[in-house]
Structures are given as C-alpha cells and as structure tokens.
Coordinates of N, CA, C and O in Angstrom, one line a residue:
Chain A
M1 N 44.2 15.9 106.0 CA 43.5 17.1 105.5 C 44.4 17.9 104.6 O 45.5 18.2 105.0
A2 N 43.9 18.2 103.5 CA 44.7 19.1 102.6 C 44.0 20.4 102.3 O 42.8 20.4 102.3
R3 N 44.8 21.4 102.2 CA 44.2 22.7 101.9 C 44.6 23.2 100.5 O 45.8 23.3 100.2
Y4 N 43.6 23.4 99.7 CA 43.8 23.9 98.3 C 43.5 25.4 98.3 O 42.5 25.8 99.0
V5 N 44.2 26.2 97.5 CA 43.9 27.6 97.4 C 43.5 27.8 95.9 O 44.2 27.3 95.0
V6 N 42.4 28.4 95.7 CA 42.0 28.8 94.3 C 41.9 30.3 94.2 O 41.2 31.0 94.9
D7 N 42.8 30.8 93.3 CA 42.8 32.3 93.0 C 42.0 32.5 91.8 O 42.2 31.9 90.8
V8 N 41.0 33.4 91.8 CA 40.2 33.8 90.7 C 40.4 35.2 90.4 O 40.1 36.1 91.3
M9 N 40.9 35.6 89.2 CA 41.1 37.0 88.8 C 40.4 37.3 87.5 O 40.3 36.5 86.6
P10 N 40.0 38.6 87.4 CA 39.4 39.0 86.1 C 40.5 38.8 85.0 O 41.6 39.1 85.2
K11 N 40.0 38.4 83.8 CA 41.0 38.2 82.7 C 41.6 39.6 82.4 O 40.9 40.6 82.6
P12 N 42.8 39.7 81.9 CA 43.5 40.9 81.6 C 42.7 41.9 80.8 O 42.7 43.1 81.0
E13 N 42.0 41.3 79.8 CA 41.2 42.2 78.8 C 39.9 42.6 79.4 O 39.2 43.4 78.7
I14 N 39.5 42.1 80.6 CA 38.2 42.5 81.1 C 38.3 43.7 82.1 O 39.2 43.7 82.9
L15 N 37.4 44.6 82.0 CA 37.4 45.7 82.9 C 37.2 45.3 84.3 O 36.3 44.4 84.5
D16 N 37.9 45.9 85.2 CA 37.8 45.5 86.6 C 37.5 46.7 87.4 O 38.3 47.4 87.9
P17 N 36.2 47.0 87.6 CA 35.8 48.2 88.2 C 36.2 48.3 89.7 O 36.5 49.4 90.2
Q18 N 36.2 47.2 90.4 CA 36.6 47.2 91.8 C 38.1 47.6 91.9 O 38.5 48.4 92.8
G19 N 38.9 46.9 91.1 CA 40.4 47.3 91.1 C 40.6 48.7 90.7 O 41.4 49.4 91.3
K20 N 39.8 49.2 89.7 CA 40.0 50.6 89.3 C 39.6 51.6 90.5 O 40.2 52.7 90.6
A21 N 38.5 51.2 91.2 CA 38.1 52.0 92.4 C 39.2 52.1 93.4 O 39.5 53.2 94.0
V22 N 39.9 51.0 93.7 CA 41.0 51.0 94.6 C 42.1 51.9 94.1 O 42.7 52.7 94.8
L23 N 42.5 51.7 92.8 CA 43.5 52.4 92.2 C 43.3 53.9 92.3 O 44.2 54.7 92.5
G24 N 42.0 54.3 92.0 CA 41.6 55.8 92.1 C 41.7 56.3 93.5 O 42.0 57.5 93.7
A25 N 41.5 55.5 94.5 CA 41.5 55.9 95.9 C 42.9 56.1 96.5 O 43.1 56.9 97.4
L26 N 43.8 55.3 96.0 CA 45.2 55.3 96.6 C 45.8 56.7 96.6 O 46.3 57.1 97.7
P27 N 45.9 57.5 95.5 CA 46.5 58.8 95.6 C 45.8 59.7 96.6 O 46.5 60.5 97.3
R28 N 44.5 59.6 96.7 CA 43.8 60.5 97.7 C 44.2 60.1 99.1 O 44.1 60.9 100.1
L29 N 44.7 58.9 99.3 CA 45.1 58.4 100.7 C 46.6 58.6 100.9 O 47.2 58.2 101.9
G30 N 47.3 59.2 99.8 CA 48.7 59.5 100.0 C 49.6 58.4 99.4 O 50.8 58.5 99.7
F31 N 49.1 57.4 98.7 CA 49.9 56.4 98.1 C 50.2 56.7 96.7 O 49.2 56.7 95.9
D32 N 51.4 56.9 96.3 CA 51.8 57.2 94.9 C 52.6 56.1 94.3 O 53.1 55.2 95.0
G33 N 52.7 56.2 93.0 CA 53.5 55.2 92.3 C 52.9 53.9 92.0 O 53.6 52.9 91.7
V34 N 51.6 53.8 92.2 CA 50.9 52.5 91.9 C 50.4 52.5 90.5 O 49.6 53.4 90.1
A35 N 50.8 51.6 89.7 CA 50.5 51.6 88.2 C 49.2 50.9 88.0 O 48.4 51.3 87.1
D36 N 48.8 49.9 88.7 CA 47.6 49.2 88.4 C 47.2 48.3 89.6 O 48.1 47.9 90.4
V37 N 45.9 48.1 89.8 CA 45.4 47.3 90.8 C 44.3 46.4 90.2 O 43.4 46.9 89.5
R38 N 44.4 45.1 90.4 CA 43.3 44.2 90.0 C 42.8 43.5 91.2 O 43.5 43.1 92.1
Q39 N 41.4 43.3 91.3 CA 40.8 42.7 92.4 C 40.2 41.4 92.0 O 39.4 41.4 91.0
G40 N 40.4 40.3 92.7 CA 39.8 39.1 92.4 C 39.4 38.4 93.7 O 39.3 39.0 94.8
K41 N 39.2 37.1 93.7 CA 38.7 36.3 94.8 C 39.8 35.2 95.2 O 40.5 34.8 94.3
R42 N 39.7 34.8 96.4 CA 40.6 33.7 96.9 C 39.7 32.8 97.7 O 39.0 33.2 98.6
F43 N 39.8 31.5 97.4 CA 39.1 30.5 98.1 C 40.1 29.6 98.8 O 41.1 29.1 98.1
E44 N 39.8 29.2 100.1 CA 40.6 28.2 100.8 C 39.7 27.0 101.0 O 38.7 27.2 101.6
I45 N 40.1 25.9 100.4 CA 39.2 24.7 100.4 C 39.9 23.6 101.2 O 41.0 23.1 100.8
E46 N 39.3 23.2 102.3 CA 39.9 22.1 103.1 C 39.2 20.8 102.7 O 38.0 20.7 102.7
I47 N 40.0 19.8 102.3 CA 39.5 18.6 101.8 C 40.0 17.4 102.7 O 41.2 17.4 103.1
D48 N 39.1 16.5 102.9 CA 39.5 15.3 103.7 C 40.5 14.5 102.9 O 40.4 14.4 101.7
G49 N 41.4 13.9 103.6 CA 42.4 13.0 103.0 C 43.6 13.8 102.4 O 43.8 15.0 102.7
D50 N 44.5 13.1 101.7 CA 45.7 13.7 101.3 C 45.5 14.4 99.9 O 44.5 14.3 99.3
A51 N 46.5 15.2 99.6 CA 46.5 16.0 98.4 C 47.0 15.1 97.2 O 48.1 15.0 97.0
T52 N 46.0 14.5 96.5 CA 46.4 13.6 95.4 C 46.1 14.3 94.1 O 45.4 15.4 94.1
D53 N 46.5 13.7 93.0 CA 46.2 14.2 91.7 C 44.7 14.3 91.4 O 44.2 15.2 90.8
E54 N 44.0 13.2 91.9 CA 42.6 13.2 91.7 C 41.9 14.3 92.4 O 40.9 14.9 91.9
R55 N 42.3 14.6 93.7 CA 41.7 15.6 94.4 C 41.9 17.0 93.7 O 41.1 17.8 93.7
R56 N 43.2 17.1 93.3 CA 43.5 18.4 92.6 C 42.6 18.5 91.3 O 42.1 19.7 91.1
A57 N 42.4 17.5 90.6 CA 41.5 17.5 89.4 C 40.1 17.9 89.8 O 39.4 18.7 89.1
E58 N 39.6 17.4 91.0 CA 38.3 17.8 91.5 C 38.2 19.3 91.8 O 37.2 19.9 91.5
V59 N 39.3 19.8 92.4 CA 39.3 21.2 92.8 C 39.3 22.1 91.5 O 38.6 23.1 91.5
E60 N 40.1 21.6 90.5 CA 40.1 22.3 89.2 C 38.6 22.4 88.7 O 38.2 23.4 88.1
K61 N 38.0 21.3 88.8 CA 36.6 21.2 88.2 C 35.6 22.2 89.0 O 34.8 22.8 88.5
M62 N 35.8 22.2 90.4 CA 35.0 23.1 91.2 C 35.3 24.5 90.8 O 34.4 25.4 90.6
A63 N 36.6 24.8 90.6 CA 36.9 26.2 90.2 C 36.3 26.6 88.9 O 35.8 27.7 88.7
E64 N 36.3 25.6 88.0 CA 35.8 25.9 86.6 C 34.3 26.1 86.6 O 33.7 26.9 85.8
T65 N 33.6 25.3 87.4 CA 32.1 25.2 87.3 C 31.4 26.1 88.4 O 30.3 26.6 88.1
L66 N 32.0 26.3 89.5 CA 31.3 27.0 90.6 C 32.0 28.3 91.1 O 31.4 29.3 91.3
L67 N 33.3 28.2 91.1 CA 34.0 29.3 91.8 C 34.4 30.5 90.8 O 34.6 31.6 91.3
S68 N 34.4 30.2 89.6 CA 34.8 31.2 88.6 C 33.8 31.3 87.5 O 33.0 30.3 87.3
N69 N 33.8 32.3 86.7 CA 33.1 32.5 85.5 C 34.2 32.4 84.4 O 34.8 33.5 84.1
P70 N 34.3 31.3 83.7 CA 35.5 31.2 82.8 C 35.4 32.2 81.6 O 36.4 32.4 80.9
V71 N 34.3 32.8 81.4 CA 34.2 33.8 80.3 C 35.0 35.0 80.6 O 35.6 35.6 79.8
I72 N 34.9 35.4 81.9 CA 35.6 36.7 82.2 C 36.7 36.5 83.3 O 37.3 37.5 83.6
E73 N 36.9 35.3 83.8 CA 37.9 35.2 84.9 C 38.8 34.0 84.6 O 38.5 33.0 84.0
D74 N 40.1 34.2 85.0 CA 41.1 33.1 85.0 C 41.2 32.6 86.5 O 41.0 33.3 87.4
F75 N 41.5 31.3 86.6 CA 41.8 30.8 87.9 C 43.1 30.0 88.0 O 43.5 29.5 87.0
A76 N 43.6 29.9 89.2 CA 44.8 29.1 89.5 C 44.5 28.2 90.7 O 44.0 28.8 91.7
V77 N 44.9 27.0 90.7 CA 44.7 26.1 91.8 C 46.1 25.7 92.4 O 47.0 25.3 91.6
R78 N 46.3 25.7 93.7 CA 47.5 25.1 94.2 C 47.2 24.5 95.6 O 46.2 24.9 96.3
V79 N 48.1 23.6 96.0 CA 48.0 23.1 97.4 C 48.8 24.0 98.3 O 49.9 24.3 98.0
E80 N 48.1 24.5 99.3 CA 48.8 25.4 100.2 C 49.6 24.7 101.3 O 50.8 25.0 101.5
E81 N 49.0 23.7 101.9 CA 49.7 23.0 102.9 C 48.9 21.7 103.1 O 47.7 21.6 102.8
T82 N 49.6 20.7 103.7 CA 48.9 19.5 104.1 C 49.0 19.4 105.6 O 50.0 19.5 106.2
V83 N 47.8 19.4 106.3 CA 47.7 19.4 107.7 C 47.5 18.0 108.2 O 46.8 17.2 107.7
A84 N 48.3 17.7 109.2 CA 48.3 16.3 109.8 C 46.9 16.0 110.4 O 46.2 16.9 110.9
Chain B
M1 N 59.3 47.5 87.6 CA 57.9 47.3 88.0 C 57.8 46.0 88.9 O 58.4 45.0 88.6
A2 N 57.2 46.2 90.0 CA 57.1 45.0 91.0 C 55.6 44.7 91.2 O 54.8 45.6 91.2
R3 N 55.3 43.5 91.3 CA 53.9 43.1 91.6 C 53.8 42.5 93.0 O 54.4 41.5 93.3
Y4 N 52.9 43.2 93.8 CA 52.6 42.7 95.1 C 51.3 42.0 95.1 O 50.4 42.5 94.4
V5 N 51.1 40.9 95.9 CA 49.8 40.3 96.0 C 49.4 40.5 97.5 O 50.2 40.2 98.4
V6 N 48.1 40.9 97.7 CA 47.6 41.0 99.0 C 46.4 40.1 99.1 O 45.4 40.2 98.3
D7 N 46.5 39.1 100.0 CA 45.4 38.2 100.2 C 44.6 38.7 101.5 O 45.3 38.9 102.5
V8 N 43.3 38.8 101.4 CA 42.5 39.2 102.5 C 41.5 38.2 102.8 O 40.7 37.8 101.9
M9 N 41.5 37.6 104.0 CA 40.6 36.5 104.3 C 39.9 36.8 105.6 O 40.4 37.5 106.5
P10 N 38.6 36.4 105.7 CA 37.9 36.6 107.0 C 38.6 35.9 108.1 O 39.2 34.8 107.9
K11 N 38.7 36.5 109.3 CA 39.4 35.9 110.4 C 38.7 34.5 110.7 O 37.5 34.4 110.5
P12 N 39.4 33.6 111.3 CA 38.8 32.3 111.5 C 37.6 32.3 112.4 O 36.7 31.5 112.1
E13 N 37.5 33.2 113.3 CA 36.4 33.2 114.2 C 35.2 34.0 113.6 O 34.1 34.0 114.3
I14 N 35.3 34.6 112.5 CA 34.3 35.3 111.8 C 33.5 34.5 110.9 O 34.0 33.7 110.1
L15 N 32.1 34.6 111.0 CA 31.3 33.8 110.0 C 31.5 34.3 108.6 O 31.7 35.5 108.3
D16 N 31.6 33.3 107.7 CA 31.9 33.6 106.3 C 30.8 33.1 105.4 O 30.8 32.0 104.9
P17 N 29.7 33.9 105.3 CA 28.5 33.4 104.6 C 28.8 33.0 103.1 O 28.2 32.0 102.6
Q18 N 29.7 33.7 102.4 CA 30.0 33.3 101.0 C 30.6 32.0 101.0 O 30.3 31.1 100.1
G19 N 31.6 31.7 101.8 CA 32.3 30.4 101.9 C 31.3 29.3 102.2 O 31.3 28.2 101.6
K20 N 30.4 29.6 103.2 CA 29.4 28.6 103.6 C 28.4 28.3 102.4 O 28.0 27.1 102.3
A21 N 28.1 29.3 101.6 CA 27.2 29.1 100.5 C 27.9 28.1 99.5 O 27.3 27.2 98.9
V22 N 29.2 28.4 99.2 CA 29.9 27.5 98.3 C 30.0 26.1 98.9 O 29.7 25.1 98.2
L23 N 30.3 26.0 100.2 CA 30.4 24.7 100.8 C 29.1 23.9 100.7 O 29.0 22.7 100.4
G24 N 27.9 24.6 100.9 CA 26.6 24.0 100.8 C 26.3 23.6 99.3 O 25.6 22.6 99.1
A25 N 26.8 24.3 98.4 CA 26.5 24.0 97.0 C 27.3 22.8 96.4 O 26.8 22.1 95.5
L26 N 28.5 22.5 97.0 CA 29.4 21.5 96.4 C 28.7 20.1 96.4 O 28.8 19.5 95.3
P27 N 28.1 19.6 97.5 CA 27.5 18.2 97.4 C 26.4 18.2 96.3 O 26.3 17.1 95.7
R28 N 25.7 19.2 96.2 CA 24.6 19.2 95.2 C 25.2 19.1 93.7 O 24.5 18.7 92.8
L29 N 26.4 19.6 93.6 CA 27.1 19.5 92.3 C 27.9 18.2 92.1 O 28.6 18.0 91.1
G30 N 27.9 17.3 93.2 CA 28.6 16.1 93.1 C 30.0 16.0 93.6 O 30.7 15.1 93.5
F31 N 30.3 17.1 94.4 CA 31.7 17.2 95.0 C 31.5 16.8 96.5 O 30.9 17.5 97.2
D32 N 32.2 15.7 96.9 CA 32.1 15.2 98.2 C 33.4 15.3 98.9 O 34.5 15.5 98.3
G33 N 33.4 15.3 100.3 CA 34.7 15.2 101.0 C 35.3 16.6 101.3 O 36.5 16.7 101.7
V34 N 34.5 17.7 101.0 CA 35.1 19.0 101.3 C 34.6 19.4 102.7 O 33.5 19.4 103.1
A35 N 35.6 19.6 103.6 CA 35.4 19.9 105.0 C 35.0 21.4 105.2 O 34.2 21.7 106.1
D36 N 35.6 22.3 104.5 CA 35.4 23.7 104.7 C 35.8 24.5 103.5 O 36.7 24.1 102.8
V37 N 35.1 25.6 103.3 CA 35.5 26.6 102.3 C 35.5 28.0 102.9 O 34.5 28.3 103.6
R38 N 36.5 28.8 102.7 CA 36.5 30.2 103.1 C 36.7 31.0 101.9 O 37.6 30.7 101.0
Q39 N 36.0 32.1 101.8 CA 36.2 33.0 100.6 C 36.7 34.3 101.0 O 36.2 35.0 102.0
G40 N 37.7 34.8 100.3 CA 38.3 36.1 100.6 C 38.6 36.8 99.3 O 38.1 36.5 98.3
K41 N 39.5 37.8 99.4 CA 39.8 38.7 98.3 C 41.3 38.6 98.0 O 42.1 38.3 98.9
R42 N 41.6 38.8 96.7 CA 43.0 38.8 96.3 C 43.2 40.1 95.5 O 42.4 40.4 94.6
F43 N 44.2 40.9 95.8 CA 44.6 42.1 95.1 C 45.9 41.9 94.4 O 46.9 41.4 95.1
E44 N 46.1 42.3 93.2 CA 47.4 42.3 92.5 C 47.7 43.8 92.3 O 47.0 44.5 91.6
I45 N 48.8 44.2 92.8 CA 49.2 45.6 92.8 C 50.5 45.8 92.1 O 51.5 45.3 92.6
E46 N 50.4 46.6 91.0 CA 51.7 46.8 90.2 C 52.2 48.1 90.7 O 51.5 49.2 90.6
I47 N 53.5 48.1 91.0 CA 54.1 49.4 91.6 C 55.3 49.7 90.8 O 56.1 48.8 90.4
D48 N 55.5 51.0 90.5 CA 56.7 51.5 89.7 C 57.9 51.2 90.6 O 57.9 51.4 91.8
G49 N 59.0 50.9 89.9 CA 60.2 50.7 90.6 C 60.4 49.3 91.1 O 59.6 48.4 90.9
D50 N 61.5 49.1 91.9 CA 61.8 47.8 92.4 C 61.0 47.5 93.7 O 60.5 48.3 94.3
A51 N 61.0 46.2 94.0 CA 60.4 45.7 95.3 C 61.4 45.9 96.4 O 62.3 45.1 96.7
T52 N 61.2 47.0 97.1 CA 62.1 47.4 98.2 C 61.3 47.2 99.6 O 60.1 47.0 99.6
D53 N 62.0 47.2 100.7 CA 61.4 47.1 102.0 C 60.4 48.3 102.2 O 59.4 48.1 102.8
E54 N 60.8 49.5 101.7 CA 59.9 50.6 101.8 C 58.6 50.4 101.1 O 57.5 50.8 101.6
R55 N 58.7 49.9 99.8 CA 57.5 49.7 99.0 C 56.6 48.6 99.7 O 55.4 48.8 99.7
R56 N 57.2 47.6 100.3 CA 56.5 46.6 100.9 C 55.7 47.2 102.1 O 54.6 46.9 102.4
A57 N 56.4 48.1 102.9 CA 55.8 48.7 104.0 C 54.6 49.5 103.6 O 53.5 49.6 104.2
E58 N 54.7 50.2 102.4 CA 53.6 51.0 101.9 C 52.4 50.1 101.5 O 51.2 50.4 101.8
V59 N 52.7 48.9 100.9 CA 51.6 48.0 100.5 C 50.9 47.4 101.8 O 49.7 47.3 101.8
E60 N 51.7 47.2 102.8 CA 51.2 46.7 104.1 C 50.2 47.7 104.6 O 49.1 47.4 105.1
K61 N 50.6 49.0 104.5 CA 49.7 50.1 105.0 C 48.4 50.2 104.1 O 47.4 50.4 104.7
M62 N 48.6 50.1 102.8 CA 47.4 50.0 102.0 C 46.4 48.9 102.4 O 45.2 49.1 102.4
A63 N 47.0 47.7 102.6 CA 46.2 46.6 103.0 C 45.5 46.8 104.3 O 44.3 46.5 104.4
E64 N 46.2 47.5 105.2 CA 45.6 47.7 106.5 C 44.5 48.8 106.5 O 43.5 48.7 107.2
T65 N 44.7 49.8 105.6 CA 43.8 51.0 105.7 C 42.7 50.9 104.6 O 41.6 51.5 104.8
L66 N 43.0 50.3 103.5 CA 42.0 50.4 102.4 C 41.5 49.0 101.9 O 40.3 48.9 101.6
L67 N 42.4 48.0 101.9 CA 42.0 46.8 101.2 C 41.3 45.8 102.2 O 40.6 44.9 101.7
S68 N 41.6 46.0 103.5 CA 40.9 45.0 104.4 C 40.2 45.8 105.5 O 40.5 47.0 105.7
N69 N 39.4 45.1 106.2 CA 38.8 45.6 107.5 C 39.5 44.8 108.6 O 39.1 43.6 108.8
P70 N 40.4 45.4 109.3 CA 41.2 44.6 110.3 C 40.4 44.1 111.4 O 40.9 43.2 112.2
V71 N 39.2 44.5 111.6 CA 38.3 44.0 112.7 C 37.9 42.6 112.4 O 37.8 41.7 113.2
I72 N 37.6 42.3 111.1 CA 37.1 41.0 110.7 C 37.9 40.3 109.7 O 37.6 39.1 109.4
E73 N 39.0 40.9 109.2 CA 39.8 40.2 108.2 C 41.3 40.2 108.5 O 41.8 41.2 109.1
D74 N 42.0 39.1 108.1 CA 43.4 39.1 108.1 C 43.9 39.3 106.7 O 43.3 39.0 105.8
F75 N 45.1 39.9 106.6 CA 45.7 40.0 105.3 C 47.2 39.5 105.3 O 47.8 39.5 106.4
A76 N 47.6 39.2 104.1 CA 49.0 38.8 103.9 C 49.5 39.4 102.7 O 48.8 39.5 101.6
V77 N 50.8 40.0 102.7 CA 51.4 40.7 101.6 C 52.6 39.9 101.1 O 53.3 39.4 101.9
R78 N 52.7 39.7 99.8 CA 53.9 39.1 99.3 C 54.3 39.7 97.9 O 53.4 40.2 97.2
V79 N 55.5 39.6 97.5 CA 56.0 40.0 96.2 C 55.7 38.8 95.3 O 56.2 37.7 95.6
E80 N 55.0 39.0 94.2 CA 54.8 37.8 93.4 C 55.9 37.7 92.3 O 56.4 36.6 92.1
E81 N 56.3 38.8 91.8 CA 57.3 38.7 90.7 C 57.8 40.2 90.5 O 57.1 41.1 90.8
T82 N 58.9 40.3 90.0 CA 59.4 41.6 89.6 C 59.6 41.5 88.0 O 60.3 40.7 87.5
V83 N 58.9 42.4 87.4 CA 58.9 42.4 85.9 C 59.9 43.5 85.4 O 60.0 44.6 86.0
A84 N 60.7 43.1 84.5 CA 61.7 44.0 83.9 C 61.1 45.3 83.3 O 60.0 45.2 82.8

C-alpha cells in the first residue's frame, strides 16, 4: 500500500478569498506579523501495491482531471510513505 | 520571511464525505486500485522575520484556534522554506 499526497493551491495570480479571510481574522485574534495566507486543499490517496512511476503518473492524471482546476490551481504530487 | 505550512485533515474516525465523493468518482473516470481518499485543507502562511521556535508556537496556536476544528480534525505544522 502506498500513500500519495496531492497538494492543490490557488495559483499566485488568482484571488484567494478564503486565505484573505484568514489573514484578516488573525490580527483580531492577537496574531501579528503575518504577511500572507493562502488556503488550498490536501488529498491523501491510498493505493494498492507499491509506489511505482506508473502509479505516480496515474495520481498526476487524477490531480489534473478531478482534484484540481488547472485554470486557477496548481498541484503537487508526492509519495508520503509506503505502508507494509 | 518564513513560510509555514499547516495541513488540516479529518481525524481517521471522522466520516469524510468529500474524500468519499472523490473515491467514488475515480472508477467512473477509469482509475482503479485506489483504496481510500481523504480530503483536507492546506494553509501556506508567510510570516515576517525568521522561523524561530516562538513563531512556530504561534502558528501552532493559529492552527488550533482558527485553522482547524480540533474536535474533528488533526493538524500538522512545518516550515516549508525560509525566503531571503
């Protein structure tokens, strides 16, 4: 069993209202010195079998077609761990 | 400038309807062999100054009080990079 992690974040040039809402709330809660907050999604995907190049290519394809909107979001895929 | 990353994931014992929806959609899109999908949030937080233990403690506090719901979610904080 292999676990892949897919991070999906709004592209830098795209407005991120959720991140901005968090950024605006922080000073009111007493947190200062925060320059920026961006909010995205994280997916943990457990796949049968070992972490191979083919599996990774499949996860990249999932990220591109289902997990992200490539027009407004960037994604990154990595293997987090391989569980026996 | 330091960048912290906060990953917020539903606790293992908590139902994750968004992850289940993705899991259900994958075979229809031709992706097989996926055992589980969990969906959570990822925050990228840019903080003035260097990545110190005090800053990290502040980010942990933000994660606990604002970014996550500790009843149903786990979070993890890490420094991603320090930008000059």
